[in-house]
Amino acid sequence: MAEDQYSDYTVPGLARENGHEIAGLLQVRLHALNDLQLALKHVHWNVTGPHFIAVHEMLDPQVDVVRGFVDETAERIATLGGSPSGRTGELVARRHWEDYPLGKADSMAHLAELDRVYTGVIEDHRDVLAKAGQVDPITEDMLIGQVKELELFQWFIRSHLERAGS
């Protein structure tokens, strides 16, 4: 975030510089979560094959939870004195990951790609979680809760990919 995107305050008990630094880190997480919920919905619309209905119905609850994380993260940014951005142009300009590559495709292909997406989101969340844990236990707690759910959703994905008896 540009310096003019910050208020003159942060939360009580946290140095303004620390609050603004955490808000900046959270902005990239906000972009990742927005991108994730769009990718999940995209897969929901474009999944095909024998496991269509199972995958199709599995994804909507994930979309709903991730959308909640988007709002929670944006509100934390604002609470810390930042100005959360949900603009798609900024998301695309600031992300370090590639766009979701598949269109209409077999459920196993989509699930394999979603597994990679979840890995990236979770690894990056854990990096920010570790930094937040050094200065802001409230943000750390928020991210711990998000990672817990994201890891559960990845397990759902991986369970579909796992071969019986392997």
PDB file of C-alpha atoms in Angstrom:
ATOM      1  CA  MET A   1       0.000   0.000   0.000  1.00  0.00           C
ATOM      2  CA  ALA A   2       1.185   3.503  -0.743  1.00  0.00           C
ATOM      3  CA  GLU A   3       1.898   5.647   2.304  1.00  0.00           C
ATOM      4  CA  ASP A   4      -1.151   7.809   1.552  1.00  0.00           C
ATOM      5  CA  GLN A   5      -3.307   4.688   1.894  1.00  0.00           C
ATOM      6  CA  TYR A   6      -2.800   4.664   5.670  1.00  0.00           C
ATOM      7  CA  SER A   7      -4.582   6.511   8.449  1.00  0.00           C
ATOM      8  CA  ASP A   8      -2.725   8.316  11.195  1.00  0.00           C
ATOM      9  CA  TYR A   9      -3.643   5.507  13.589  1.00  0.00           C
ATOM     10  CA  THR A  10      -3.476   1.790  14.179  1.00  0.00           C
ATOM     11  CA  VAL A  11      -4.835  -0.355  17.009  1.00  0.00           C
ATOM     12  CA  PRO A  12      -3.980   0.571  20.619  1.00  0.00           C
ATOM     13  CA  GLY A  13      -0.863  -1.127  21.931  1.00  0.00           C
ATOM     14  CA  LEU A  14       0.711  -1.547  18.495  1.00  0.00           C
ATOM     15  CA  ALA A  15       3.223   0.884  17.027  1.00  0.00           C
ATOM     16  CA  ARG A  16       1.751   2.653  14.007  1.00  0.00           C
ATOM     17  CA  GLU A  17       4.614   1.440  11.787  1.00  0.00           C
ATOM     18  CA  ASN A  18       3.952  -2.158  12.858  1.00  0.00           C
ATOM     19  CA  GLY A  19       0.215  -1.842  12.269  1.00  0.00           C
ATOM     20  CA  HIS A  20       0.773  -0.388   8.838  1.00  0.00           C
ATOM     21  CA  GLU A  21       3.347  -3.049   7.963  1.00  0.00           C
ATOM     22  CA  ILE A  22       0.916  -5.827   8.942  1.00  0.00           C
ATOM     23  CA  ALA A  23      -1.874  -4.097   6.984  1.00  0.00           C
ATOM     24  CA  GLY A  24       0.387  -4.070   3.914  1.00  0.00           C
ATOM     25  CA  LEU A  25       1.131  -7.771   4.300  1.00  0.00           C
ATOM     26  CA  LEU A  26      -2.569  -8.482   4.723  1.00  0.00           C
ATOM     27  CA  GLN A  27      -3.364  -6.621   1.499  1.00  0.00           C
ATOM     28  CA  VAL A  28      -1.538  -9.286  -0.508  1.00  0.00           C
ATOM     29  CA  ARG A  29      -3.416 -11.963   1.471  1.00  0.00           C
ATOM     30  CA  LEU A  30      -6.646 -10.146   0.598  1.00  0.00           C
ATOM     31  CA  HIS A  31      -5.733 -10.336  -3.079  1.00  0.00           C
ATOM     32  CA  ALA A  32      -4.940 -14.046  -2.713  1.00  0.00           C
ATOM     33  CA  LEU A  33      -8.233 -14.769  -0.965  1.00  0.00           C
ATOM     34  CA  ASN A  34     -10.207 -12.817  -3.561  1.00  0.00           C
ATOM     35  CA  ASP A  35      -8.414 -14.739  -6.295  1.00  0.00           C
ATOM     36  CA  LEU A  36      -9.033 -18.050  -4.502  1.00  0.00           C
ATOM     37  CA  GLN A  37     -12.775 -17.503  -4.157  1.00  0.00           C
ATOM     38  CA  LEU A  38     -12.990 -16.585  -7.845  1.00  0.00           C
ATOM     39  CA  ALA A  39     -10.984 -19.676  -8.847  1.00  0.00           C
ATOM     40  CA  LEU A  40     -13.178 -21.921  -6.687  1.00  0.00           C
ATOM     41  CA  LYS A  41     -16.335 -20.521  -8.263  1.00  0.00           C
ATOM     42  CA  HIS A  42     -14.781 -20.841 -11.734  1.00  0.00           C
ATOM     43  CA  VAL A  43     -14.092 -24.539 -11.081  1.00  0.00           C
ATOM     44  CA  HIS A  44     -17.631 -24.973  -9.709  1.00  0.00           C
ATOM     45  CA  TRP A  45     -18.974 -23.748 -13.065  1.00  0.00           C
ATOM     46  CA  ASN A  46     -16.501 -25.619 -15.288  1.00  0.00           C
ATOM     47  CA  VAL A  47     -15.948 -29.026 -13.702  1.00  0.00           C
ATOM     48  CA  THR A  48     -16.944 -32.057 -15.782  1.00  0.00           C
ATOM     49  CA  GLY A  49     -16.717 -35.822 -15.629  1.00  0.00           C
ATOM     50  CA  PRO A  50     -17.916 -38.654 -13.425  1.00  0.00           C
ATOM     51  CA  HIS A  51     -17.188 -36.793 -10.169  1.00  0.00           C
ATOM     52  CA  PHE A  52     -18.920 -33.623 -11.343  1.00  0.00           C
ATOM     53  CA  ILE A  53     -21.669 -33.398  -8.738  1.00  0.00           C
ATOM     54  CA  ALA A  54     -19.422 -34.258  -5.782  1.00  0.00           C
ATOM     55  CA  VAL A  55     -16.878 -31.583  -6.733  1.00  0.00           C
ATOM     56  CA  HIS A  56     -19.523 -29.078  -7.817  1.00  0.00           C
ATOM     57  CA  GLU A  57     -21.323 -29.327  -4.460  1.00  0.00           C
ATOM     58  CA  MET A  58     -18.120 -29.481  -2.397  1.00  0.00           C
ATOM     59  CA  LEU A  59     -16.919 -26.107  -3.704  1.00  0.00           C
ATOM     60  CA  ASP A  60     -19.818 -23.774  -2.837  1.00  0.00           C
ATOM     61  CA  PRO A  61     -19.288 -24.024   0.946  1.00  0.00           C
ATOM     62  CA  GLN A  62     -15.578 -23.359   0.380  1.00  0.00           C
ATOM     63  CA  VAL A  63     -16.439 -20.264  -1.664  1.00  0.00           C
ATOM     64  CA  ASP A  64     -18.698 -19.017   1.136  1.00  0.00           C
ATOM     65  CA  VAL A  65     -16.034 -19.461   3.811  1.00  0.00           C
ATOM     66  CA  VAL A  66     -13.293 -17.870   1.702  1.00  0.00           C
ATOM     67  CA  ARG A  67     -15.591 -14.912   0.948  1.00  0.00           C
ATOM     68  CA  GLY A  68     -15.953 -14.512   4.711  1.00  0.00           C
ATOM     69  CA  PHE A  69     -12.144 -14.511   5.009  1.00  0.00           C
ATOM     70  CA  VAL A  70     -12.018 -11.762   2.369  1.00  0.00           C
ATOM     71  CA  ASP A  71     -14.293  -9.538   4.450  1.00  0.00           C
ATOM     72  CA  GLU A  72     -12.509 -10.402   7.704  1.00  0.00           C
ATOM     73  CA  THR A  73      -9.112  -9.617   6.184  1.00  0.00           C
ATOM     74  CA  ALA A  74     -10.277  -6.340   4.631  1.00  0.00           C
ATOM     75  CA  GLU A  75     -11.773  -5.230   7.935  1.00  0.00           C
ATOM     76  CA  ARG A  76      -8.542  -6.091   9.776  1.00  0.00           C
ATOM     77  CA  ILE A  77      -6.580  -3.985   7.274  1.00  0.00           C
ATOM     78  CA  ALA A  78      -8.914  -1.050   7.945  1.00  0.00           C
ATOM     79  CA  THR A  79      -8.716  -1.594  11.711  1.00  0.00           C
ATOM     80  CA  LEU A  80      -4.918  -1.447  11.500  1.00  0.00           C
ATOM     81  CA  GLY A  81      -5.165   1.890   9.688  1.00  0.00           C
ATOM     82  CA  GLY A  82      -4.874   0.679   6.112  1.00  0.00           C
ATOM     83  CA  SER A  83      -7.186   1.102   3.157  1.00  0.00           C
ATOM     84  CA  PRO A  84      -8.146  -2.339   1.831  1.00  0.00           C
ATOM     85  CA  SER A  85      -8.318  -2.676  -1.933  1.00  0.00           C
ATOM     86  CA  GLY A  86     -10.550  -5.112  -3.750  1.00  0.00           C
ATOM     87  CA  ARG A  87      -9.725  -3.736  -7.176  1.00  0.00           C
ATOM     88  CA  THR A  88      -9.023  -6.462  -9.710  1.00  0.00           C
ATOM     89  CA  GLY A  89      -6.373  -4.455 -11.563  1.00  0.00           C
ATOM     90  CA  GLU A  90      -4.365  -4.083  -8.382  1.00  0.00           C
ATOM     91  CA  LEU A  91      -4.839  -7.781  -7.622  1.00  0.00           C
ATOM     92  CA  VAL A  92      -3.430  -8.764 -10.999  1.00  0.00           C
ATOM     93  CA  ALA A  93      -0.578  -6.239 -10.795  1.00  0.00           C
ATOM     94  CA  ARG A  94       0.532  -7.260  -7.295  1.00  0.00           C
ATOM     95  CA  ARG A  95       0.108 -11.020  -7.352  1.00  0.00           C
ATOM     96  CA  HIS A  96       3.122 -13.288  -7.720  1.00  0.00           C
ATOM     97  CA  TRP A  97       1.129 -16.327  -8.831  1.00  0.00           C
ATOM     98  CA  GLU A  98      -0.258 -17.236 -12.237  1.00  0.00           C
ATOM     99  CA  ASP A  99      -3.903 -17.004 -13.210  1.00  0.00           C
ATOM    100  CA  TYR A 100      -5.957 -20.184 -12.811  1.00  0.00           C
ATOM    101  CA  PRO A 101      -5.114 -22.065 -16.028  1.00  0.00           C
ATOM    102  CA  LEU A 102      -8.051 -24.383 -16.708  1.00  0.00           C
ATOM    103  CA  GLY A 103     -11.397 -23.743 -18.333  1.00  0.00           C
ATOM    104  CA  LYS A 104     -13.885 -26.569 -18.781  1.00  0.00           C
ATOM    105  CA  ALA A 105     -12.043 -29.695 -17.641  1.00  0.00           C
ATOM    106  CA  ASP A 106     -12.354 -33.047 -15.933  1.00  0.00           C
ATOM    107  CA  SER A 107     -12.823 -32.981 -12.177  1.00  0.00           C
ATOM    108  CA  MET A 108      -9.462 -34.659 -11.505  1.00  0.00           C
ATOM    109  CA  ALA A 109      -7.607 -32.040 -13.563  1.00  0.00           C
ATOM    110  CA  HIS A 110      -9.372 -29.232 -11.688  1.00  0.00           C
ATOM    111  CA  LEU A 111      -8.753 -30.845  -8.319  1.00  0.00           C
ATOM    112  CA  ALA A 112      -5.040 -31.294  -9.062  1.00  0.00           C
ATOM    113  CA  GLU A 113      -4.841 -27.604  -9.995  1.00  0.00           C
ATOM    114  CA  LEU A 114      -6.822 -26.538  -6.919  1.00  0.00           C
ATOM    115  CA  ASP A 115      -4.407 -28.562  -4.779  1.00  0.00           C
ATOM    116  CA  ARG A 116      -1.556 -26.432  -6.176  1.00  0.00           C
ATOM    117  CA  VAL A 117      -3.572 -23.243  -5.622  1.00  0.00           C
ATOM    118  CA  TYR A 118      -4.305 -24.148  -2.010  1.00  0.00           C
ATOM    119  CA  THR A 119      -0.641 -24.989  -1.397  1.00  0.00           C
ATOM    120  CA  GLY A 120       0.419 -21.529  -2.579  1.00  0.00           C
ATOM    121  CA  VAL A 121      -2.244 -19.696  -0.578  1.00  0.00           C
ATOM    122  CA  ILE A 122      -1.509 -21.669   2.592  1.00  0.00           C
ATOM    123  CA  GLU A 123       2.274 -21.294   2.330  1.00  0.00           C
ATOM    124  CA  ASP A 124       1.972 -17.529   1.832  1.00  0.00           C
ATOM    125  CA  HIS A 125      -0.574 -17.253   4.657  1.00  0.00           C
ATOM    126  CA  ARG A 126       1.830 -19.102   6.962  1.00  0.00           C
ATOM    127  CA  ASP A 127       4.641 -16.680   6.043  1.00  0.00           C
ATOM    128  CA  VAL A 128       2.521 -13.671   6.990  1.00  0.00           C
ATOM    129  CA  LEU A 129       1.225 -15.502  10.058  1.00  0.00           C
ATOM    130  CA  ALA A 130       4.811 -15.925  11.294  1.00  0.00           C
ATOM    131  CA  LYS A 131       5.539 -12.208  10.785  1.00  0.00           C
ATOM    132  CA  ALA A 132       2.283 -11.118  12.403  1.00  0.00           C
ATOM    133  CA  GLY A 133       2.976 -13.386  15.364  1.00  0.00           C
ATOM    134  CA  GLN A 134       6.024 -11.303  16.220  1.00  0.00           C
ATOM    135  CA  VAL A 135       4.022  -8.072  16.704  1.00  0.00           C
ATOM    136  CA  ASP A 136       0.240  -8.598  16.500  1.00  0.00           C
ATOM    137  CA  PRO A 137      -1.381 -11.621  18.173  1.00  0.00           C
ATOM    138  CA  ILE A 138      -4.862 -10.573  16.993  1.00  0.00           C
ATOM    139  CA  THR A 139      -3.881 -10.759  13.320  1.00  0.00           C
ATOM    140  CA  GLU A 140      -1.933 -13.933  14.074  1.00  0.00           C
ATOM    141  CA  ASP A 141      -5.083 -15.468  15.569  1.00  0.00           C
ATOM    142  CA  MET A 142      -7.156 -14.455  12.543  1.00  0.00           C
ATOM    143  CA  LEU A 143      -4.637 -16.039  10.174  1.00  0.00           C
ATOM    144  CA  ILE A 144      -4.390 -19.211  12.279  1.00  0.00           C
ATOM    145  CA  GLY A 145      -8.156 -19.653  11.940  1.00  0.00           C
ATOM    146  CA  GLN A 146      -8.004 -19.052   8.208  1.00  0.00           C
ATOM    147  CA  VAL A 147      -5.104 -21.466   7.676  1.00  0.00           C
ATOM    148  CA  LYS A 148      -6.931 -24.124   9.698  1.00  0.00           C
ATOM    149  CA  GLU A 149      -9.942 -23.932   7.356  1.00  0.00           C
ATOM    150  CA  LEU A 150      -7.844 -23.652   4.188  1.00  0.00           C
ATOM    151  CA  GLU A 151      -5.879 -26.766   5.168  1.00  0.00           C
ATOM    152  CA  LEU A 152      -9.147 -28.613   5.784  1.00  0.00           C
ATOM    153  CA  PHE A 153     -10.418 -27.605   2.344  1.00  0.00           C
ATOM    154  CA  GLN A 154      -7.157 -28.750   0.778  1.00  0.00           C
ATOM    155  CA  TRP A 155      -7.579 -32.100   2.505  1.00  0.00           C
ATOM    156  CA  PHE A 156     -11.054 -32.384   0.924  1.00  0.00           C
ATOM    157  CA  ILE A 157      -9.444 -31.766  -2.470  1.00  0.00           C
ATOM    158  CA  ARG A 158      -6.594 -34.206  -1.820  1.00  0.00           C
ATOM    159  CA  SER A 159      -8.987 -36.912  -0.624  1.00  0.00           C
ATOM    160  CA  HIS A 160     -10.586 -36.899  -4.076  1.00  0.00           C
ATOM    161  CA  LEU A 161      -7.150 -37.216  -5.692  1.00  0.00           C
ATOM    162  CA  GLU A 162      -5.941 -40.018  -3.432  1.00  0.00           C
ATOM    163  CA  ARG A 163      -6.005 -43.473  -4.970  1.00  0.00           C
ATOM    164  CA  ALA A 164      -7.690 -46.178  -2.922  1.00  0.00           C
ATOM    165  CA  GLY A 165      -5.133 -48.601  -1.531  1.00  0.00           C
ATOM    166  CA  SER A 166      -2.141 -46.307  -2.214  1.00  0.00           C
TER     167      SER A 166
END
